[in-house]
Coordinates of C-alpha atoms in Angstrom, one line a residue:
Chain A
X1 CA -22.2 47.8 -22.8
X2 CA -18.8 48.3 -21.2
X3 CA -20.6 49.6 -18.1
X4 CA -22.7 46.5 -17.8
X5 CA -19.6 44.3 -18.0
X6 CA -17.9 46.3 -15.3
X7 CA -20.9 46.0 -13.1
X8 CA -21.0 42.2 -13.5
X9 CA -17.3 42.1 -12.8
X10 CA -17.8 44.1 -9.6
X11 CA -20.6 41.8 -8.6
X12 CA -18.5 38.8 -9.3
X13 CA -15.5 40.2 -7.3
X14 CA -17.8 41.0 -4.4
X15 CA -19.2 37.5 -4.4
X16 CA -15.8 36.1 -4.5
X17 CA -14.7 38.4 -1.6
X18 CA -17.7 37.1 0.4
X19 CA -16.2 33.7 0.1
X20 CA -12.7 34.6 1.0
X21 CA -14.1 36.3 4.1
X22 CA -13.7 33.9 7.0
X23 CA -16.6 35.6 8.7
X24 CA -19.0 34.3 6.2
X25 CA -21.0 32.2 8.7
X26 CA -23.0 30.0 6.3
X27 CA -19.9 29.1 4.3
X28 CA -18.1 28.2 7.5
X29 CA -20.9 26.1 8.8
X30 CA -21.1 24.3 5.5
X31 CA -17.4 23.7 5.4
X32 CA -17.3 22.2 8.9
X33 CA -20.2 19.9 7.9
X34 CA -18.3 18.8 4.9
X35 CA -15.0 18.0 6.7
X36 CA -16.7 16.5 9.6
X37 CA -17.1 12.9 8.3
X38 CA -13.4 12.7 7.4
X39 CA -12.2 14.3 10.6
X40 CA -14.5 12.2 12.8
X41 CA -13.3 8.9 11.2
X42 CA -9.7 9.8 11.6
X43 CA -10.1 11.1 15.2
X44 CA -12.3 8.3 16.4
X45 CA -10.4 5.4 14.8
X46 CA -6.8 6.6 14.8
X47 CA -5.9 9.6 16.9
X48 CA -8.0 8.8 20.0
X49 CA -6.9 5.1 19.9
X50 CA -3.3 6.3 19.6
X51 CA -3.6 8.4 22.8
X52 CA -5.6 5.6 24.4
X53 CA -2.9 3.0 23.6
X54 CA -0.2 5.4 24.9
X55 CA -2.2 5.5 28.2
X56 CA -2.6 1.7 28.2
X57 CA 1.1 1.2 27.9
X58 CA 1.6 2.6 31.4
X59 CA -1.0 0.3 33.1
X60 CA -1.3 -3.3 34.1
X61 CA -4.7 -3.5 32.4
X62 CA -5.7 -7.2 31.8
X63 CA -8.8 -6.6 29.8
X64 CA -11.2 -7.0 32.8
X65 CA -10.2 -5.4 36.2
X66 CA -9.6 -1.7 36.6
X67 CA -6.3 -0.7 35.1
X68 CA -3.6 0.5 37.5
X69 CA -0.7 2.8 36.7
X70 CA 2.5 0.9 36.7
X71 CA 4.9 3.4 35.2
X72 CA 7.4 2.0 32.8
X73 CA 6.9 -1.7 33.9
X74 CA 5.6 -2.7 30.5
X75 CA 8.5 -1.1 28.7
X76 CA 11.0 -2.8 31.1
X77 CA 9.1 -6.0 30.5
X78 CA 9.4 -5.9 26.7
X79 CA 13.1 -4.9 27.0
X80 CA 13.6 -8.2 28.7
X81 CA 11.3 -10.2 26.5
X82 CA 13.4 -12.5 24.2
X83 CA 10.7 -12.6 21.6
X84 CA 10.5 -8.9 21.3
X85 CA 14.3 -8.6 21.2
X86 CA 14.3 -11.3 18.4
X87 CA 11.7 -9.3 16.5
X88 CA 13.9 -6.2 16.8
X89 CA 17.0 -8.1 15.5
X90 CA 14.9 -9.4 12.6
X91 CA 13.8 -5.9 11.9
X92 CA 17.4 -4.6 11.9
X93 CA 18.4 -7.3 9.5
X94 CA 15.5 -6.3 7.2
X95 CA 16.4 -2.7 7.4
X96 CA 20.0 -3.5 6.6
X97 CA 18.9 -4.8 3.2
X98 CA 17.5 -1.3 2.3
X99 CA 20.3 -0.6 -0.2
X100 CA 19.1 -3.5 -2.4
X101 CA 15.5 -2.3 -2.2
X102 CA 16.7 1.0 -3.6
X103 CA 19.5 -0.1 -5.8
X104 CA 17.7 -2.8 -7.8
X105 CA 14.7 -0.7 -8.9
X106 CA 17.0 2.3 -9.4
X107 CA 19.3 0.5 -11.9
X108 CA 16.3 -1.0 -13.6
X109 CA 14.5 2.4 -13.8
X110 CA 17.6 4.0 -15.3
X111 CA 17.9 1.2 -17.9
X112 CA 14.3 1.5 -18.9
X113 CA 14.7 5.3 -19.0
X114 CA 17.7 4.8 -21.3
X115 CA 15.6 2.9 -23.7
X116 CA 16.2 -0.8 -23.1
X117 CA 14.3 -2.7 -25.8
X118 CA 10.9 -3.7 -24.3
X119 CA 11.1 -1.1 -21.5
X120 CA 7.4 -0.3 -21.4
X121 CA 6.6 -4.0 -21.1
X122 CA 9.2 -4.5 -18.4
X123 CA 7.7 -1.7 -16.4
X124 CA 4.2 -3.2 -16.5
X125 CA 5.4 -6.7 -15.8
X126 CA 7.7 -5.7 -12.9
X127 CA 5.0 -3.8 -11.2
X128 CA 2.4 -6.6 -11.7
X129 CA 3.3 -8.5 -8.4
X130 CA 2.8 -5.3 -6.4
X131 CA -1.0 -5.3 -7.2
X132 CA -1.4 -8.8 -5.9
X133 CA -2.4 -9.2 -2.2
X134 CA 0.4 -10.4 0.0
X135 CA -1.9 -13.3 0.8
X136 CA -1.8 -14.4 -2.8
X137 CA 2.0 -13.9 -3.0
X138 CA 2.6 -15.7 0.3
X139 CA 0.3 -18.7 -0.6
X140 CA 2.0 -19.2 -3.9
X141 CA 5.6 -18.9 -2.6
X142 CA 4.7 -21.1 0.3
X143 CA 4.4 -23.9 -2.3
X144 CA 7.3 -22.7 -4.6
X145 CA 9.8 -22.5 -1.7
X146 CA 9.0 -25.9 -0.2
X147 CA 11.7 -28.5 -0.2
X148 CA 10.2 -30.2 -3.2
X149 CA 9.1 -26.9 -4.8
X150 CA 10.0 -25.1 -8.1
X151 CA 12.8 -23.1 -6.7
X152 CA 14.7 -26.1 -5.4
X153 CA 14.1 -27.9 -8.7
X154 CA 15.6 -24.9 -10.5
X155 CA 18.6 -24.9 -8.1
X156 CA 19.2 -28.6 -8.6
X157 CA 19.1 -28.1 -12.3
X158 CA 21.8 -25.5 -11.9
X159 CA 23.9 -27.9 -9.9
X160 CA 23.2 -26.6 -6.4
X161 CA 21.7 -28.6 -3.6
X162 CA 18.1 -28.1 -2.3
X163 CA 17.4 -26.1 0.8
X164 CA 14.4 -26.0 3.1
X165 CA 14.0 -22.3 2.6
X166 CA 11.0 -21.7 4.9
X167 CA 11.6 -24.5 7.4
X168 CA 15.1 -23.5 8.3
X169 CA 15.5 -20.7 10.8
X170 CA 18.7 -19.5 9.1
X171 CA 17.1 -19.0 5.7
X172 CA 13.4 -18.3 6.6
X173 CA 13.9 -14.5 7.2
X174 CA 15.9 -14.1 4.1
X175 CA 13.3 -15.9 2.1
X176 CA 10.6 -13.7 3.6
X177 CA 12.6 -10.6 2.7
X178 CA 13.4 -11.8 -0.8
X179 CA 9.7 -12.5 -1.5
X180 CA 8.6 -9.1 -0.2
X181 CA 11.3 -7.5 -2.3
X182 CA 10.3 -9.5 -5.4
X183 CA 6.7 -8.5 -5.0
X184 CA 7.2 -4.8 -4.2
X185 CA 10.2 -3.5 -6.0
X186 CA 8.0 -2.4 -8.9
X187 CA 6.6 0.3 -6.7
X188 CA 10.0 2.1 -6.3
X189 CA 10.6 1.4 -9.9
X190 CA 7.6 3.5 -10.9
X191 CA 8.7 6.2 -8.5
X192 CA 12.2 6.4 -10.0
X193 CA 10.9 6.3 -13.6
X194 CA 8.6 9.2 -12.8
X195 CA 11.5 11.1 -11.2
X196 CA 13.9 10.3 -14.2
X197 CA 11.4 11.9 -16.6
X198 CA 12.3 15.2 -15.1
X199 CA 16.0 14.9 -15.7
X200 CA 16.9 17.2 -18.6
X201 CA 18.0 15.4 -21.8
X202 CA 20.3 18.3 -22.8
X203 CA 22.4 17.8 -19.7
X204 CA 22.8 14.1 -20.6
X205 CA 23.7 14.9 -24.2
X206 CA 26.2 17.5 -23.1
X207 CA 27.9 15.0 -20.8
X208 CA 28.0 12.5 -23.6
X209 CA 29.6 15.0 -25.9
X210 CA 32.2 15.6 -23.3
X211 CA 33.1 11.9 -23.7
X212 CA 31.6 10.8 -20.4
X213 CA 31.0 7.0 -20.2
X214 CA 27.5 5.7 -19.6
X215 CA 28.2 4.7 -16.0
X216 CA 29.8 8.1 -15.4
X217 CA 26.8 10.0 -16.5
X218 CA 24.6 7.9 -14.3
X219 CA 26.7 8.4 -11.2
X220 CA 27.6 12.1 -11.7
X221 CA 24.4 13.5 -13.4
X222 CA 21.4 11.2 -13.3
X223 CA 21.6 9.9 -9.7
X224 CA 22.4 13.4 -8.1
X225 CA 19.6 15.0 -10.0
X226 CA 16.9 12.6 -8.7
X227 CA 18.4 12.5 -5.2
X228 CA 15.3 13.9 -3.5
X229 CA 13.2 11.1 -5.2
X230 CA 15.7 8.5 -4.0
X231 CA 15.5 9.8 -0.5
X232 CA 11.7 9.8 -0.7
X233 CA 11.7 6.2 -1.9
X234 CA 14.0 5.2 0.9
X235 CA 11.7 6.6 3.5
X236 CA 8.6 5.1 1.9
X237 CA 10.3 1.7 1.6
X238 CA 11.4 1.8 5.2
X239 CA 7.9 2.6 6.4
X240 CA 6.7 -0.3 4.3
X241 CA 9.3 -2.6 6.0
X242 CA 7.9 -1.6 9.4
X243 CA 4.2 -1.8 8.6
X244 CA 3.4 -3.8 5.4
X245 CA 4.9 -7.2 6.1
X246 CA 2.1 -8.6 8.2
X247 CA 0.1 -10.3 5.4
X248 CA 3.2 -12.0 4.0
X249 CA 4.4 -13.2 7.4
X250 CA 0.9 -14.4 8.3
X251 CA 0.7 -16.6 5.2
X252 CA 4.3 -17.5 4.3
X253 CA 5.8 -18.4 7.7
X254 CA 3.5 -17.4 10.5
X255 CA 6.5 -16.0 12.2
X256 CA 8.4 -19.3 12.4
X257 CA 10.3 -21.4 12.6
X258 CA 10.6 -20.3 16.2
X259 CA 10.9 -16.5 16.2
X260 CA 13.0 -16.3 13.1
X261 CA 10.5 -14.3 11.0
X262 CA 8.6 -12.4 13.7
X263 CA 8.7 -8.6 13.1
X264 CA 7.4 -6.1 15.7
X265 CA 4.1 -5.6 13.7
X266 CA 3.5 -9.3 13.8
X267 CA 4.3 -9.6 17.4
X268 CA 1.8 -6.9 18.2
X269 CA -0.8 -9.0 16.4
X270 CA 0.2 -12.1 18.4
X271 CA 0.1 -10.2 21.7
X272 CA -3.3 -8.6 21.0
X273 CA -4.7 -12.1 20.2
X274 CA -3.9 -13.1 23.8
X275 CA -6.3 -10.4 24.9
X276 CA -5.3 -10.5 28.5
X277 CA -2.5 -7.9 28.5
X278 CA -3.4 -5.0 26.3
X279 CA -0.9 -2.8 28.2
X280 CA 2.0 -5.0 27.2
X281 CA 0.9 -5.1 23.5
X282 CA 0.4 -1.3 23.6
X283 CA 4.0 -0.8 24.8
X284 CA 5.3 -2.7 21.7
X285 CA 2.9 -0.6 19.6
X286 CA 4.4 2.6 21.0
X287 CA 7.9 1.5 20.1
X288 CA 6.7 1.0 16.5
X289 CA 5.0 4.4 16.6
X290 CA 8.2 6.1 17.8
X291 CA 10.1 4.5 14.8
X292 CA 7.3 5.7 12.5
X293 CA 7.4 9.2 14.0
X294 CA 11.2 9.3 13.5
X295 CA 10.7 8.4 9.9
X296 CA 8.0 11.0 9.5
X297 CA 10.4 13.6 10.9
X298 CA 13.1 12.6 8.4
X299 CA 10.5 12.7 5.6
X300 CA 9.3 16.2 6.5
X301 CA 13.0 17.4 6.7
X302 CA 13.7 16.0 3.3
X303 CA 10.7 17.6 1.8
X304 CA 11.3 21.0 3.4
X305 CA 15.0 21.0 2.5
X306 CA 14.0 20.2 -1.1
X307 CA 11.5 23.0 -1.1
X308 CA 14.3 25.4 0.0
X309 CA 16.5 24.6 -3.1
Chain B
X1 CA 29.5 9.7 -32.4
X2 CA 27.4 7.2 -34.3
X3 CA 29.7 4.5 -33.3
X4 CA 29.1 5.3 -29.6
X5 CA 25.4 5.2 -30.2
X6 CA 25.5 1.7 -31.8
X7 CA 27.7 0.5 -29.0
X8 CA 25.3 1.8 -26.5
X9 CA 22.4 0.2 -28.3
X10 CA 24.2 -3.1 -28.3
X11 CA 24.8 -2.9 -24.6
X12 CA 21.2 -2.2 -23.9
X13 CA 20.1 -5.2 -26.0
X14 CA 22.4 -7.4 -24.0
X15 CA 21.1 -6.0 -20.7
X16 CA 17.6 -6.6 -21.8
X17 CA 18.2 -10.4 -21.6
X18 CA 18.6 -10.6 -17.8
X19 CA 15.8 -8.0 -17.5
X20 CA 13.6 -10.4 -19.5
X21 CA 14.5 -13.2 -17.2
X22 CA 13.5 -11.1 -14.2
X23 CA 10.2 -10.3 -16.0
X24 CA 9.6 -14.0 -16.4
X25 CA 10.2 -14.5 -12.7
X26 CA 7.6 -11.8 -12.0
X27 CA 4.9 -13.7 -13.9
X28 CA 6.0 -17.3 -13.2
X29 CA 4.3 -17.7 -9.8
X30 CA 0.9 -16.7 -11.3
X31 CA 1.5 -19.1 -14.2
X32 CA 2.4 -21.8 -11.7
X33 CA -0.8 -21.2 -9.8
X34 CA -3.0 -21.3 -12.9
X35 CA -1.2 -24.4 -14.2
X36 CA -1.5 -26.2 -10.9
X37 CA -5.2 -25.3 -10.5
X38 CA -6.0 -27.0 -13.8
X39 CA -4.5 -30.3 -12.7
X40 CA -6.2 -33.1 -10.7
X41 CA -4.7 -33.8 -7.3
X42 CA -3.2 -37.0 -8.6
X43 CA -2.0 -35.3 -11.8
X44 CA -0.2 -32.7 -9.6
X45 CA 1.5 -35.3 -7.4
X46 CA 2.8 -37.1 -10.5
X47 CA 4.0 -34.0 -12.3
X48 CA 4.1 -30.8 -10.4
X49 CA 5.7 -28.5 -12.9
X50 CA 4.9 -29.7 -16.4
X51 CA 2.2 -28.1 -18.5
X52 CA -1.1 -29.6 -17.8
X53 CA -2.3 -31.9 -20.6
X54 CA -6.0 -32.4 -19.9
X55 CA -7.2 -29.3 -17.8
X56 CA -9.9 -29.8 -15.3
X57 CA -12.1 -27.2 -13.7
X58 CA -13.1 -29.4 -10.8
X59 CA -10.8 -27.5 -8.4
X60 CA -12.4 -24.2 -9.2
X61 CA -15.9 -25.7 -8.6
X62 CA -14.7 -27.3 -5.3
X63 CA -13.0 -24.2 -4.0
X64 CA -16.0 -22.1 -5.0
X65 CA -18.7 -24.3 -3.5
X66 CA -17.3 -26.6 -0.8
X67 CA -14.6 -24.2 0.6
X68 CA -17.1 -21.4 0.9
X69 CA -15.1 -19.1 -1.4
X70 CA -18.4 -18.0 -3.0
X71 CA -19.5 -16.6 0.3
X72 CA -16.1 -14.9 1.0
X73 CA -16.1 -13.5 -2.5
X74 CA -19.5 -11.9 -1.9
X75 CA -18.3 -10.5 1.4
X76 CA -15.2 -9.0 -0.3
X77 CA -17.2 -7.5 -3.1
X78 CA -19.7 -5.9 -0.7
X79 CA -17.1 -4.5 1.6
X80 CA -14.8 -3.3 -1.2
X81 CA -17.5 -1.6 -3.2
X82 CA -19.0 -0.1 0.0
X83 CA -15.8 1.2 1.4
X84 CA -14.6 2.7 -2.0
X85 CA -17.9 4.5 -2.4
X86 CA -17.8 5.9 1.1
X87 CA -14.1 6.8 0.7
X88 CA -14.8 8.7 -2.5
X89 CA -17.7 10.7 -1.1
X90 CA -16.1 11.5 2.2
X91 CA -12.7 12.4 0.5
X92 CA -14.4 14.6 -2.1
X93 CA -16.4 16.5 0.5
X94 CA -13.4 17.1 2.7
X95 CA -11.3 18.0 -0.3
X96 CA -13.8 20.5 -1.5
X97 CA -14.0 22.2 1.9
X98 CA -10.2 22.1 2.5
X99 CA -9.2 23.3 -0.9
X100 CA -11.8 25.9 -1.7
X101 CA -13.8 27.1 1.2
X102 CA -12.3 29.4 3.9
X103 CA -12.9 28.6 7.5
X104 CA -11.1 28.8 10.8
X105 CA -9.1 25.7 11.7
X106 CA -8.7 24.7 8.1
X107 CA -5.0 24.2 8.2
X108 CA -5.1 22.3 11.6
X109 CA -7.7 19.9 10.3
X110 CA -5.7 19.3 7.1
X111 CA -2.6 18.6 9.1
X112 CA -4.5 16.3 11.6
X113 CA -5.7 14.2 8.7
X114 CA -2.2 14.0 7.2
X115 CA -0.5 13.2 10.5
X116 CA -2.8 10.2 10.9
X117 CA -1.0 8.7 7.9
X118 CA 1.7 8.0 10.4
X119 CA -0.6 5.9 12.6
X120 CA -0.8 2.5 10.9
X121 CA -3.3 0.0 12.2
X122 CA -0.6 -2.1 14.0
X123 CA 0.2 0.9 16.2
X124 CA -3.3 1.2 17.5
X125 CA -4.4 -2.4 17.2
X126 CA -5.6 -2.9 20.8
X127 CA -7.5 0.3 21.4
X128 CA -8.8 0.3 17.8
X129 CA -10.2 -3.2 18.4
X130 CA -11.8 -2.1 21.6
X131 CA -13.3 1.0 19.9
X132 CA -14.9 -1.3 17.4
X133 CA -16.3 -3.5 20.1
X134 CA -17.6 -0.4 21.9
X135 CA -19.4 0.8 18.8
X136 CA -20.8 -2.7 18.0
X137 CA -18.9 -2.7 14.7
X138 CA -17.1 -6.0 15.2
X139 CA -18.1 -9.0 13.0
X140 CA -20.2 -6.9 10.6
X141 CA -19.6 -5.8 7.1
X142 CA -20.6 -2.2 7.7
X143 CA -18.0 -2.3 10.5
X144 CA -15.3 -3.4 8.1
X145 CA -16.4 -0.7 5.6
X146 CA -16.0 2.0 8.3
X147 CA -12.6 0.5 9.4
X148 CA -11.3 0.6 5.8
X149 CA -12.6 4.1 5.3
X150 CA -10.8 5.2 8.5
X151 CA -7.5 3.7 7.5
X152 CA -7.4 4.5 3.8
X153 CA -8.9 8.0 4.0
X154 CA -6.0 10.3 4.7
X155 CA -4.2 9.7 1.4
X156 CA -7.6 10.1 -0.5
X157 CA -8.3 13.4 1.3
X158 CA -4.8 14.6 0.5
X159 CA -5.1 13.8 -3.1
X160 CA -8.6 15.3 -3.5
X161 CA -7.5 18.5 -1.7
X162 CA -4.5 18.9 -3.9
X163 CA -6.6 18.2 -7.0
X164 CA -9.3 20.7 -6.2
X165 CA -6.8 23.3 -5.2
X166 CA -5.4 23.3 -8.7
X167 CA -8.8 23.9 -10.4
X168 CA -9.4 27.5 -11.5
X169 CA -11.3 29.4 -8.8
X170 CA -13.5 31.1 -11.4
X171 CA -15.4 27.8 -11.9
X172 CA -16.5 27.9 -8.3
X173 CA -17.1 31.7 -8.2
X174 CA -19.3 31.6 -11.3
X175 CA -21.5 29.0 -9.8
X176 CA -21.8 31.1 -6.6
X177 CA -23.1 34.1 -8.6
X178 CA -25.7 31.9 -10.3
X179 CA -27.1 31.4 -6.8
X180 CA -26.3 27.7 -6.5
X181 CA -25.9 26.6 -2.9
X182 CA -22.8 24.9 -1.8
X183 CA -24.3 21.4 -1.8
X184 CA -25.3 21.9 -5.4
X185 CA -21.8 23.3 -6.3
X186 CA -20.3 20.1 -4.8
X187 CA -22.7 17.8 -6.6
X188 CA -22.9 19.5 -10.0
X189 CA -19.3 20.9 -10.3
X190 CA -16.9 19.4 -7.8
X191 CA -17.8 15.8 -8.3
X192 CA -17.8 15.9 -12.1
X193 CA -14.6 18.0 -12.2
X194 CA -12.9 15.7 -9.8
X195 CA -13.4 12.6 -12.0
X196 CA -9.8 11.9 -12.9
X197 CA -8.7 12.0 -9.3
X198 CA -11.7 10.1 -8.1
X199 CA -11.0 7.4 -10.7
X200 CA -7.4 7.0 -9.6
X201 CA -8.5 6.9 -6.0
X202 CA -11.3 4.5 -6.7
X203 CA -8.9 2.0 -8.3
X204 CA -6.1 2.3 -5.7
X205 CA -8.6 2.0 -2.8
X206 CA -10.2 -1.1 -4.5
X207 CA -6.7 -2.7 -4.5
X208 CA -6.1 -1.8 -0.9
X209 CA -9.5 -3.1 0.4
X210 CA -9.6 -6.2 -1.7
X211 CA -6.0 -7.2 -0.8
X212 CA -6.2 -6.4 2.9
X213 CA -5.9 -9.1 5.5
X214 CA -5.0 -7.6 8.8
X215 CA -8.0 -5.2 9.3
X216 CA -10.3 -7.9 8.0
X217 CA -8.9 -10.5 10.4
X218 CA -9.3 -8.1 13.3
X219 CA -12.9 -6.9 12.5
X220 CA -14.6 -10.0 11.1
X221 CA -14.9 -13.2 13.1
X222 CA -17.6 -15.6 11.9
X223 CA -17.6 -14.0 8.5
X224 CA -14.5 -13.8 6.3
X225 CA -13.3 -11.8 3.4
X226 CA -11.7 -13.6 0.4
X227 CA -8.0 -13.0 1.5
X228 CA -8.7 -14.3 5.0
X229 CA -10.4 -17.2 3.4
X230 CA -7.4 -17.9 1.2
X231 CA -5.0 -17.7 4.1
X232 CA -7.2 -20.2 6.0
X233 CA -7.3 -22.5 2.9
X234 CA -3.5 -22.4 2.8
X235 CA -3.5 -23.7 6.3
X236 CA -6.2 -26.4 5.8
X237 CA -5.1 -27.8 2.4
X238 CA -1.3 -27.8 2.5
X239 CA -1.3 -31.1 0.6
X240 CA -4.0 -30.3 -1.9
X241 CA -2.1 -27.8 -3.9
X242 CA -4.5 -27.8 -7.0
X243 CA -7.4 -26.8 -4.8
X244 CA -5.4 -24.0 -3.1
X245 CA -4.2 -22.8 -6.4
X246 CA -7.7 -22.7 -7.7
X247 CA -8.7 -20.5 -4.7
X248 CA -5.7 -18.3 -5.4
X249 CA -6.7 -17.8 -9.0
X250 CA -10.3 -16.9 -8.1
X251 CA -9.1 -14.4 -5.5
X252 CA -6.5 -12.8 -7.8
X253 CA -8.6 -12.7 -10.9
X254 CA -10.5 -9.5 -10.2
X255 CA -7.3 -7.6 -9.4
X256 CA -5.5 -9.0 -12.5
X257 CA -8.4 -7.8 -14.7
X258 CA -8.4 -4.4 -13.0
X259 CA -4.7 -4.1 -13.6
X260 CA -5.0 -5.0 -17.2
X261 CA -7.8 -2.5 -17.8
X262 CA -6.6 0.4 -15.6
X263 CA -2.8 -0.1 -15.8
X264 CA -2.3 3.5 -16.8
X265 CA -4.3 5.0 -13.9
X266 CA -2.6 2.6 -11.4
X267 CA 0.9 3.4 -12.6
X268 CA 0.2 7.2 -12.8
X269 CA -1.5 7.2 -9.4
X270 CA 1.5 5.6 -7.7
X271 CA 3.9 7.9 -9.4
X272 CA 1.8 11.1 -8.7
X273 CA 1.4 10.1 -5.1
X274 CA 5.2 9.6 -4.8
X275 CA 6.5 12.6 -6.7
X276 CA 3.9 15.1 -5.3
X277 CA 3.8 13.6 -1.9

């Protein structure tokens, strides 16, 4: 009996070994066949287009005649393009609001974690706008933020004067940013709540016994212990700022008034719609890609540093 | 000590008041849309914010029939269901191979798929569009399904690979000894075992596909998905808010229902993606 078992075991181990062996031809062929659809989709629709766009950005291609190499002309061109420069300034203003995008959900997450009455409900409700399409959010806020909309009605009731939030170039960008923040802060909130659940309760209790005040325990214990999560959320939020604003801009402000709400990703769309200078549009794309690559590098550094600890 | 506890409790109660106001603001816009959709055009002009007294469903009928939302709705359903199914099959196949099978180039392929996460559609807009034209995929629903799959795939592959890598290897080895071929192993073991991850991915990808506007705008021309249709409706009917609101409600309803039913999976999926990612 024992012997039979051992024999089966040996057979099993041998079979397993056959699979661990990279030389197992049929397994290899099967594996390639199984990753092929995923790999092909990614290579054909993302990696090759990236290389192709990189090439375009150095040509004067107009969509019809043979492209000619023009060196950095497109890049010099965008550097002198007032619309592109405006889009960069808008982007910098957006990026400068990052502390609010992190701070607001972080404070709310800590409060929910501390057991605010109705915390579970708050979590579900705060996240709710994040599942709605930016088209839905944009279309509703386009009505709410009109001169005669709900928001101004509310302000007037509070004794303030009405503002044409979307029609005024000094307020349109902040309105856009506020709406996007309103509709997506639930995402970071979920990330922080998940992170907080790993903070040890004993540490908090010990701090309390030492007489630490609520805010002190937050600042000295809770926030440092989820620092990697905060850094992660900051990178993810920044990536979102660079690449997830299109839908809202498209519906809420269409980039206007003037260039006041054009961000680089929206400008790429406007440029590609003209169809006659893909080289120029590609140059803007490459700038956006460089920013994304920089963020990816930071993300990888954060992740590997955390792995070292 | 007990005194500290009660004081802390009282503070939390007080804090919950502004939090409740914030929660109200999170649902107000949707409430506004529903309320406006139930008013007649005249009723809305007379009283934009008050609760509707005699609700009408005429706006829904008009949006559905005359504004072609029924057609856009069908397009969105077909494309979303198609893309999610393709995504799940392709991601599960790739995850199985990458997590369990041994083959040369495994790491490089995994990294290549992950790196493409850093290539959003805006970065490749022009060449991607030209690729779609070259492959005759523009203005077709299958084309949009393929485009969605290409752009939402990397995260799905990552999650399936991570999920399968945590399964006990014995499962797979036992099946091997029973002489099942790998295709059968995938179908009879990997797909059923992957159910929790596939469910999460199915829901998240449904959200992404249904809510997308950029890829759809780019790929479809004569046809429209629902979100592109709503964006157009916004431009056409700036003064007929009840009609626009009815369209918004129709477009958001499936997602709201999905969120109510699968809230746990959605919340966990976001958190897992974040903390593990």
